[in-house]
């Protein structure tokens, strides 16, 4: 399932979407006063991709065992470098709430940019497809008229 994140345009968009949702939910939990381990555990349900959920579950299990949170994150393939770096700086400084806030903001901005690029690329395609449909409709009307005209002339 992590292979879907390798797709050229859709993959990074889907990964950023998953991570942004996950980070935002953890931030909401942390702002509510819930500890990081419970927030992390409860936020796992927000991940839709089974493989990504499995990887983050391993990170959670490592956290429960007292292992380094950042080493667990580093093992997850295809994770954006900025996500990892912001988490690492928040972990080292002891400000995980700030780290999740910055990650959430960064990923929201990143998603907006990717969405705008994707929509910018789709707009000309949609215009061409609509032009093709209009051409077919016009031809469906004009061809019978021309056939009737040629029959009247003969």
Steps between C-alpha positions, in 0.01 A plus 500: 500500500795735541553457126206732432714784635748439216250608233624816325236763579252331728747323732659804671157663522349197676797466736487868595125470553541200733780663698320834526186334637706292744702801620193721537318241709802449726525878540132518600557230760812670634320834523227323699756391758533135397848352522702433185479121525119498530467766231723297269304181569160661443620678187600173337133449411513803272746332264314349204796325333550160670875486436558849637280417799711188561823702486370762743371223727857367515618849598234508773610158628859622506386804700325269749820298537700816571687503171590820320198645319713651225679176412159339448392784272820474300417136416178600322565513124385791283456732800564863395831631629335811643258286703787302646716807569222694674412198713867449590547863602181493709604175666847629585366830635218330692237704317299238315190720495692769311648239268161355411364851451780589259468167318127547465543854364776393263299207366185714456705749298663216305160343425363832377795543267473145366124539452548827312763341275278199434196716425712728284604199293145364482333822384634490142420129478142559611463782248623272220263219602206740517598639159499144364150438634373824350661408167320164502167668579543762229599235247197289599279795413680627189556167321126415473427855383766472229366158392149642471636794302679270254182290459298812418753614243500162320 
